[in-house]
Amino acid sequence: MNKAFDIGVESLGGNGGTGNSGLDANSSGLSGGGIHSRKFNATGKLDFTGGVVPADVAAAAKSFGDTESGGTFFLETFGCQMNDHDSEKVAGLLLSRGYRQVETPEAARMILYNTCSIREKAAQKVFSRLGEYRERGADKIIGVLGCVAQQEGQDIFRRAPWVSLVCGSASYRKLPEMLAELEAGNKRVTGLDNDTDETFETEITRRDNPWRAYLTIIEGCDKACAYCVVPHTRGPERSRGSESVLREVRQLAELGYSEVQLLGQTVNSYVDPTARHMTFSDLLLEVAQVAGIRRVRFTTSHPRDFGADIVEAIDREPKLCDHIHLPVQSGSTKVLRAMARTYTREEYLEKMALIRGAKRPISITTDIIVGFPGETDEDFAETLSMLDEAQYDGVFGFKYSPRPNTPSLALNDPIPDEVKGQRLAMIQEKQRVIQTARNLAMLGQELDVFVSNKSRRENQWSGHTSSNRVISFSSQERELLGSYVRVKVTDSGTGSLTGVHVLEVEG
Ligand code: SAM
Ligand code: SF4
């Protein structure tokens, strides 16, 4: 079955595993879209086949000279879209230094694992994975990158002594120097500073997704939500200069990308550090002006910093996609206060009203945490009623997971896992009914679809709508990958839309 908006992996499974949110590239349908196809060459300009390296990257890598067979790396990524994109930049950086990326750990001299620690299960996975790597490559350099590296620090060497590199995301710029230290025989190298005001920008990024290019515009987070490790693992908020962002968008357009997604843990808290002092909405509008760009997405928006100017920009500029991921976390003001989310239920609903007042319908998706310490049945009932009131197009539900270095660790009144599971299941059921009805209401509508997948079934294709729904459709055309077409919705389910190709959309 094809998926349009997801109810959320964790809530669908109800198992408290690793849920995906708007920042997660592996989630189907939502903001990442799960379209990690690397095979197609739709525009003739991008070629990810085989080598998984676009031509310009390969050329740049070559200019640094070919490496010996020792300079090979295997890179595995776990976690959110920011992690996926960090890995794209890490790979680009290493390629530019002459390293060569390989497809299996066995073929590599160096195994790098980019990790996530947002919930406990995600962090637990890291050590079992590291054990597997040891079995598969005793003589290799093994490095841990990302949030678990930052969170566990040197302790990783104690728990997994075969690891020789531990590097948090704020230190990626220094990776080549750290790798040189390892090559020189140093057995343990760390990069764990996160009190930086630098962003991680590279000359070269190796992009995995041939249809949608991700760009980080703001790194870190200053919001300090009581449950969240991100401020600890990714450091303080650092915005990237607007000119640097626009330069990269122009390069992407030249490479053949027509869709870009601006990333940040709180993307709309963007503050241009340069003399231009562009606001986030100004930046959105300028990105949309870049020749060749047809769709601009952004995620994740923090409700506190969400203003009318963003909706006005979407109203003005059709290239700004009609989807906003606006995590609410809870429908209870009491719980929101305990979470330190900096808004009340009413204030959140006011932001939603701004979005609902837009000239065209804008899809809204959200994240919800159930079982935060002290969440009563009454509080949870307010979260359920929030779903009724908000009528979300997608919800990612998570069981609260206590994390190291977070303020909520000190809170009493933990909610039993069984109760968290029941609450998650109730969220899932309510959202299933809401989504089924919302998808049903789309029958007969004609939607613009960016085609990113050809089914093995004859004449069947799929792609994303501007609202980030995935739709599968039939067409008699022979080649549609990478094109924009109009599709009429003929069928719908809870998580799926089906349609038929009506006509091409002018560029
Ligand atoms: N920066 C985004 C925001 O503020 O909404 C998302 C950050 S996080 C990568 C994605 C989601 O994970 C959050 O929105 C939240 O719902 C969930 N999350 C974060 N910490 C959690 C925790 N300790 N337990 C359960 N879920 C958590
Ligand atoms: Fe975490 Fe809150 Fe920052 Fe999002 S806004 S990354 S949930 S601290």
XYZ file of C-alpha atoms and ligand atoms in Angstrom:
542
model
C 0.000 0.000 0.000
C 1.170 3.454 -0.777
C 1.334 5.910 2.049
C 0.207 9.480 2.046
C 0.561 11.108 5.445
C 1.774 8.831 8.141
C 0.169 8.498 11.515
C 3.704 7.919 12.717
C 5.801 4.815 12.849
C 5.877 4.547 16.585
C 2.185 5.140 16.998
C 1.348 2.709 14.212
C 3.403 0.033 15.861
C 2.542 1.234 19.319
C 5.712 -0.330 20.557
C 7.707 2.582 21.841
C 10.384 1.986 19.282
C 12.021 4.606 17.164
C 9.309 6.843 15.900
C 9.856 9.215 13.060
C 8.903 12.808 12.976
C 8.898 15.646 10.545
C 12.637 15.734 10.667
C 12.956 12.136 9.775
C 13.918 11.276 6.241
C 12.964 7.652 6.669
C 9.350 8.347 7.392
C 7.036 7.744 4.507
C 4.958 10.595 3.391
C 5.661 13.226 5.973
C 8.313 15.819 5.520
C 11.135 13.522 4.603
C 9.119 11.454 2.255
C 11.233 8.322 2.415
C 12.275 8.632 -1.207
C 15.819 7.453 -0.909
C 15.990 6.248 -4.432
C 19.501 6.662 -5.815
C 19.064 4.997 -9.114
C 17.260 7.279 -11.510
C 18.723 9.894 -13.726
C 15.717 11.975 -14.541
C 17.304 15.201 -15.605
C 20.389 13.841 -17.241
C 22.385 16.081 -14.926
C 22.394 13.916 -11.837
C 23.824 10.478 -11.858
C 23.649 8.547 -8.655
C 23.866 5.155 -10.246
C 26.585 2.835 -9.107
C 29.093 5.263 -7.681
C 26.445 7.192 -5.743
C 28.421 10.354 -6.424
C 27.240 13.178 -8.648
C 29.673 14.061 -11.387
C 30.832 17.336 -9.844
C 31.622 15.662 -6.535
C 33.543 12.905 -8.231
C 35.526 15.481 -10.188
C 36.272 17.507 -7.087
C 37.310 14.397 -5.212
C 39.642 13.527 -8.039
C 41.276 16.908 -7.940
C 42.556 16.064 -4.498
C 44.253 13.059 -5.997
C 43.246 9.453 -5.779
C 43.859 7.768 -2.467
C 45.487 4.504 -1.781
C 43.191 1.582 -1.178
C 43.360 2.468 2.538
C 41.264 5.624 2.013
C 37.892 3.957 1.846
C 34.971 4.615 4.156
C 31.564 3.106 4.827
C 29.026 5.461 6.387
C 25.823 4.358 8.063
C 23.238 6.818 9.333
C 20.509 6.466 11.875
C 18.033 9.139 12.938
C 16.429 12.290 11.712
C 16.695 14.227 8.465
C 19.341 16.459 10.017
C 21.465 13.365 10.609
C 20.902 12.152 7.071
C 21.940 15.500 5.722
C 24.943 15.726 8.065
C 26.038 12.389 6.627
C 25.711 13.774 3.114
C 28.021 16.615 4.128
C 30.474 14.329 5.957
C 30.638 12.103 2.872
C 31.204 15.155 0.654
C 33.962 16.400 2.928
C 35.747 13.053 2.914
C 35.327 12.633 -0.839
C 36.839 16.062 -1.313
C 39.871 14.897 0.678
C 40.353 11.925 -1.602
C 38.605 9.251 0.426
C 36.403 6.846 -1.471
C 32.967 5.733 -0.257
C 32.148 2.035 -0.430
C 28.882 0.142 -0.118
C 29.750 -2.429 2.561
C 31.640 -2.347 5.878
C 33.795 -5.229 4.632
C 35.099 -3.186 1.703
C 36.022 -0.234 3.907
C 39.146 0.713 5.793
C 37.043 2.979 8.016
C 33.493 2.454 9.292
C 31.621 5.568 10.402
C 28.310 5.371 12.217
C 26.208 8.540 12.494
C 23.930 8.034 15.490
C 20.721 9.289 17.128
C 19.932 9.536 20.831
C 16.538 11.221 20.795
C 14.907 8.241 22.536
C 16.451 5.510 24.627
C 15.856 2.701 22.153
C 17.672 4.594 19.439
C 20.692 5.050 21.679
C 20.651 1.405 22.800
C 20.851 0.255 19.211
C 24.196 1.957 18.810
C 26.159 -0.392 21.024
C 24.697 -3.554 19.534
C 25.511 -2.179 16.080
C 29.058 -1.377 17.154
C 29.390 -4.994 18.313
C 28.349 -6.172 14.845
C 30.914 -3.894 13.262
C 33.660 -5.329 15.434
C 32.754 -8.817 14.202
C 32.747 -7.698 10.597
C 36.022 -5.798 10.641
C 38.505 -6.345 13.440
C 41.282 -4.484 11.618
C 39.234 -1.422 10.700
C 38.988 2.077 12.072
C 35.541 2.415 13.639
C 34.125 5.873 14.368
C 30.962 7.020 16.130
C 29.500 10.325 14.938
C 26.456 12.369 15.884
C 24.252 12.586 18.940
C 25.328 9.436 20.797
C 28.969 10.463 20.295
C 28.229 13.836 21.862
C 26.106 12.362 24.626
C 28.303 9.450 25.686
C 31.652 11.063 24.848
C 34.783 9.211 25.981
C 32.625 6.605 27.702
C 32.147 4.998 24.283
C 35.821 3.917 24.389
C 35.133 2.111 27.684
C 31.974 0.368 26.457
C 33.307 -0.375 22.967
C 37.124 -0.311 23.172
C 37.442 -1.182 19.480
C 36.096 2.287 18.582
C 38.825 4.799 17.829
C 36.935 7.957 16.834
C 34.132 9.745 18.706
C 32.907 12.956 17.069
C 29.803 15.058 17.772
C 28.059 17.044 15.038
C 29.528 20.395 16.097
C 33.037 19.037 15.366
C 32.524 17.605 11.884
C 34.553 20.386 10.308
C 37.599 18.961 12.028
C 37.010 15.414 10.786
C 39.801 15.407 8.179
C 42.345 16.415 10.841
C 40.996 13.773 13.221
C 41.214 11.121 10.524
C 44.775 12.197 9.777
C 45.600 11.659 13.468
C 44.149 8.164 13.240
C 46.099 7.419 10.084
C 49.197 8.603 11.919
C 48.657 5.860 14.468
C 46.762 7.675 17.216
C 44.386 5.092 18.729
C 41.737 7.343 20.236
C 40.608 10.639 18.807
C 37.671 12.758 19.969
C 35.832 15.850 18.755
C 33.306 16.755 21.411
C 33.188 20.556 21.661
C 29.755 21.974 21.124
C 30.245 25.517 22.373
C 30.831 26.623 18.822
C 29.338 29.467 16.841
C 30.272 27.767 13.565
C 27.917 25.974 11.247
C 28.979 22.892 9.315
C 29.341 24.016 5.722
C 31.273 22.104 3.123
C 32.394 22.883 -0.382
C 30.946 19.596 -1.477
C 27.966 17.568 -0.336
C 27.291 14.096 -1.616
C 23.512 14.002 -2.049
C 21.624 10.757 -1.649
C 18.241 11.913 -2.840
C 18.117 12.799 -6.539
C 14.774 14.610 -6.253
C 14.870 16.646 -3.095
C 17.959 18.455 -1.862
C 18.304 19.187 1.838
C 20.118 22.230 3.201
C 20.669 23.074 6.836
C 20.000 26.757 7.489
C 20.130 26.642 11.279
C 21.988 24.210 13.509
C 21.588 23.359 17.200
C 18.734 24.473 19.431
C 18.268 27.022 22.227
C 14.737 26.039 23.162
C 15.564 23.720 26.079
C 12.414 21.576 26.081
C 12.507 19.620 29.328
C 12.572 16.173 27.682
C 14.980 16.786 24.810
C 18.668 15.910 24.334
C 19.117 18.025 21.222
C 20.399 21.203 22.938
C 23.005 19.015 24.648
C 23.970 16.941 21.622
C 23.817 19.601 18.916
C 24.790 22.708 20.839
C 23.395 26.239 20.646
C 21.439 27.679 17.724
C 23.668 28.903 14.861
C 22.083 30.333 11.718
C 23.867 30.275 8.406
C 24.384 33.459 6.391
C 21.596 34.079 3.864
C 24.047 34.569 0.990
C 25.655 31.197 1.716
C 22.214 29.547 1.716
C 21.253 31.206 -1.571
C 24.575 30.286 -3.156
C 23.986 26.634 -2.353
C 20.423 26.782 -3.693
C 21.735 28.244 -6.960
C 24.296 25.432 -7.181
C 21.572 22.873 -6.541
C 19.402 24.347 -9.269
C 22.359 24.175 -11.658
C 22.801 20.516 -10.740
C 19.205 19.905 -11.790
C 17.364 19.967 -8.465
C 13.968 21.648 -8.609
C 12.945 20.937 -5.012
C 14.827 22.013 -1.892
C 14.045 21.523 1.770
C 15.462 23.911 4.347
C 16.323 22.151 7.587
C 16.687 23.103 11.214
C 15.520 21.726 14.553
C 13.617 25.012 14.778
C 13.968 26.181 11.201
C 11.746 29.224 11.639
C 13.914 30.566 14.475
C 16.390 31.487 11.716
C 18.214 34.784 12.258
C 20.433 35.902 9.392
C 23.846 36.633 10.944
C 24.931 38.799 8.006
C 24.363 42.489 7.307
C 21.331 41.611 5.170
C 19.416 40.547 8.311
C 16.899 38.567 6.302
C 13.951 37.157 8.179
C 13.051 33.505 7.703
C 10.086 34.390 5.492
C 12.266 36.742 3.371
C 14.723 33.893 2.922
C 11.935 31.524 1.845
C 10.807 34.026 -0.777
C 14.342 34.550 -2.113
C 15.037 30.827 -2.288
C 11.850 30.461 -4.340
C 13.163 33.108 -6.775
C 16.221 31.053 -7.732
C 15.911 30.042 -11.373
C 15.048 26.355 -11.724
C 13.581 25.978 -8.222
C 9.944 24.899 -8.299
C 9.317 23.726 -4.746
C 10.603 24.962 -1.407
C 9.942 23.043 1.822
C 11.075 23.658 5.364
C 11.059 21.729 8.619
C 10.706 21.772 11.636
C 8.797 24.878 12.719
C 8.603 25.779 16.387
C 5.171 27.156 17.329
C 6.598 30.005 19.431
C 8.476 31.521 16.477
C 5.757 30.857 13.912
C 4.398 34.177 12.642
C 1.830 35.469 10.152
C 4.663 36.490 7.810
C 5.337 32.821 6.981
C 1.719 32.268 5.948
C 1.761 35.532 3.967
C 4.884 34.332 2.141
C 3.148 31.045 1.262
C 0.124 33.024 0.067
C 2.337 35.151 -2.166
C 4.584 32.461 -3.584
C 3.108 29.215 -4.983
C 6.563 27.612 -5.002
C 6.466 27.559 -1.192
C 4.901 24.183 -0.486
C 1.616 23.932 1.350
C 2.793 21.839 4.252
C 3.869 22.873 7.737
C 5.155 20.507 10.390
C 4.233 22.171 13.680
C 4.903 19.882 16.660
C 2.414 20.443 19.473
C 3.726 17.692 21.845
C 0.665 17.894 24.141
C -2.818 19.387 24.151
C -2.630 20.271 27.845
C -1.269 23.663 28.862
C -0.203 22.177 32.190
C 1.909 19.521 30.447
C 3.234 22.041 27.899
C 4.444 24.180 30.823
C 6.137 21.171 32.423
C 7.746 20.446 29.054
C 8.942 24.078 28.852
C 7.455 24.389 25.373
C 6.897 28.166 25.814
C 3.313 28.244 24.493
C -0.121 27.323 25.793
C -2.751 25.223 24.040
C -4.607 28.420 23.141
C -1.501 30.090 21.724
C -0.779 27.007 19.626
C -4.348 27.064 18.303
C -3.908 30.729 17.383
C -0.904 29.754 15.218
C -3.007 27.040 13.614
C -5.740 29.578 12.903
C -3.178 31.697 11.036
C -2.340 28.701 8.855
C -5.975 27.730 8.331
C -6.653 31.321 7.258
C -4.249 31.034 4.309
C -5.539 31.565 0.773
C -4.842 27.947 -0.168
C -5.234 24.885 2.082
C -2.022 24.091 3.947
C -1.453 20.619 5.398
C -0.419 20.582 9.024
C 1.376 17.679 10.663
C 2.611 17.325 14.211
C 4.575 15.408 16.852
C 3.010 14.271 20.122
C 4.658 12.835 23.225
C 2.453 10.708 25.486
C 3.234 9.796 29.078
C 5.303 12.811 30.044
C 5.820 12.673 33.848
C 2.680 13.843 35.629
C 0.391 13.542 32.561
C -3.009 12.663 34.037
C -5.959 11.077 32.240
C -7.468 14.557 32.058
C -4.303 15.991 30.484
C -4.245 13.193 27.963
C -7.926 13.775 27.157
C -6.897 17.317 26.188
C -4.344 15.900 23.735
C -7.059 13.715 22.205
C -9.383 16.706 21.911
C -6.512 18.628 20.305
C -6.515 16.064 17.488
C -10.245 16.684 16.970
C -9.774 20.416 16.968
C -6.619 20.565 14.868
C -7.587 17.987 12.209
C -3.961 17.166 11.413
C -2.929 15.556 8.144
C -0.306 13.468 9.915
C 0.731 12.757 13.504
C 3.924 11.232 14.821
C 3.323 9.895 18.292
C 6.065 8.983 20.754
C 6.143 7.489 24.221
C 8.050 9.763 26.550
C 11.580 8.422 26.950
C 13.725 9.789 29.819
C 17.043 11.044 28.441
C 20.349 11.871 30.096
C 21.192 15.544 30.701
C 17.559 16.664 30.375
C 15.609 18.619 33.030
C 12.636 16.222 32.984
C 14.807 13.435 34.397
C 14.362 15.087 37.786
C 10.543 15.038 37.568
C 8.580 12.631 39.737
C 5.440 10.799 38.790
C 6.591 8.608 35.924
C 3.838 7.091 33.792
C 3.937 3.265 33.525
C 4.946 1.957 30.108
C 1.650 0.121 29.786
C -0.287 3.380 30.168
C 1.993 5.107 27.636
C 1.259 2.259 25.203
C -2.505 2.593 25.714
C -2.374 6.353 25.181
C -0.312 5.974 22.032
C -2.833 3.451 20.676
C -5.671 5.900 21.375
C -3.845 8.663 19.503
C -3.318 6.276 16.627
C -6.954 5.256 16.459
C -8.320 8.781 16.604
C -5.876 10.016 13.988
C -6.696 7.049 11.749
C -10.341 8.123 11.646
C -9.427 11.780 11.054
C -6.953 10.986 8.291
C -9.299 8.590 6.523
C -11.934 11.311 6.384
C -9.454 13.973 5.255
C -8.105 11.761 2.496
C -11.622 10.835 1.405
C -12.429 14.538 1.034
C -9.671 14.747 -1.585
C -11.461 12.466 -4.050
C -11.856 14.169 -7.393
C -9.273 16.885 -6.656
C -6.493 17.534 -9.148
C -3.055 17.820 -7.555
C 0.380 18.731 -8.911
C 2.741 15.828 -8.382
C 6.520 15.734 -8.647
C 7.159 12.229 -9.974
C 9.934 10.417 -8.115
C 9.213 6.738 -8.512
C 8.262 4.280 -11.221
C 6.501 1.190 -9.982
C 7.408 -2.267 -11.171
C 3.780 -2.523 -12.198
C 3.263 -1.293 -15.700
C 2.084 2.319 -16.126
C 2.217 2.982 -12.369
C 4.107 5.936 -10.908
C 4.265 7.835 -7.659
C 5.415 11.163 -6.335
C 4.736 13.897 -3.823
C 2.119 16.600 -3.847
C 3.029 20.085 -2.663
C 1.374 19.157 0.650
C 3.891 16.272 0.823
C 1.351 13.515 0.361
C 2.557 10.522 -1.576
C 0.210 9.561 -4.386
C 0.471 6.621 -6.749
C -1.122 7.011 -10.131
C -1.452 5.487 -13.540
C -0.214 7.071 -16.739
C 0.374 5.904 -20.272
C 3.480 8.114 -20.578
C 6.762 6.279 -21.061
C 9.017 8.569 -19.015
C 7.787 10.728 -16.161
C 10.541 10.587 -13.540
C 11.559 14.068 -12.445
C 8.619 15.766 -14.130
C 5.634 17.625 -12.693
C 2.240 16.277 -13.639
C -1.354 16.882 -12.668
C -3.063 13.875 -11.119
C -6.747 13.430 -10.352
C -7.440 11.601 -7.067
C -9.586 8.525 -7.711
C -9.216 6.566 -4.469
C -8.083 7.075 -0.902
C -7.374 5.227 2.326
C -6.041 6.131 5.764
C -2.535 6.523 4.527
C -2.886 6.417 0.802
C -4.014 8.312 -2.259
C -4.410 6.879 -5.733
C -5.028 8.748 -8.951
C -4.751 9.077 -12.664
C -2.478 11.348 -14.702
C -4.427 14.189 -16.319
C -1.812 16.504 -17.824
C 1.701 17.920 -17.603
C 2.287 20.996 -15.444
C 4.055 23.923 -17.118
C 7.495 24.679 -15.643
N 12.991 20.277 16.922
C 11.803 19.640 16.645
C 10.726 20.205 17.554
O 10.961 21.020 18.380
O 9.615 19.795 17.425
C 11.898 18.147 16.699
C 12.993 17.529 17.471
S 13.012 15.821 17.738
C 14.235 15.293 16.629
C 11.589 15.118 17.022
C 10.533 14.731 18.001
O 11.001 13.737 18.892
C 10.038 15.834 18.920
O 9.156 16.702 18.302
C 9.398 15.061 20.029
O 8.051 14.784 19.749
C 10.175 13.745 20.035
N 11.019 13.633 21.219
C 12.079 14.396 21.550
N 12.576 14.001 22.740
C 11.813 12.969 23.165
C 11.819 12.149 24.321
N 12.711 12.321 25.298
N 10.889 11.173 24.420
C 9.979 10.984 23.442
N 9.923 11.731 22.333
C 10.820 12.721 22.189
Fe 14.322 19.526 21.218
Fe 12.573 21.396 21.897
Fe 14.796 22.053 20.529
Fe 12.853 20.668 19.326
S 12.687 22.754 20.148
S 15.033 20.250 19.256
S 12.085 19.384 20.954
S 14.704 21.276 22.597
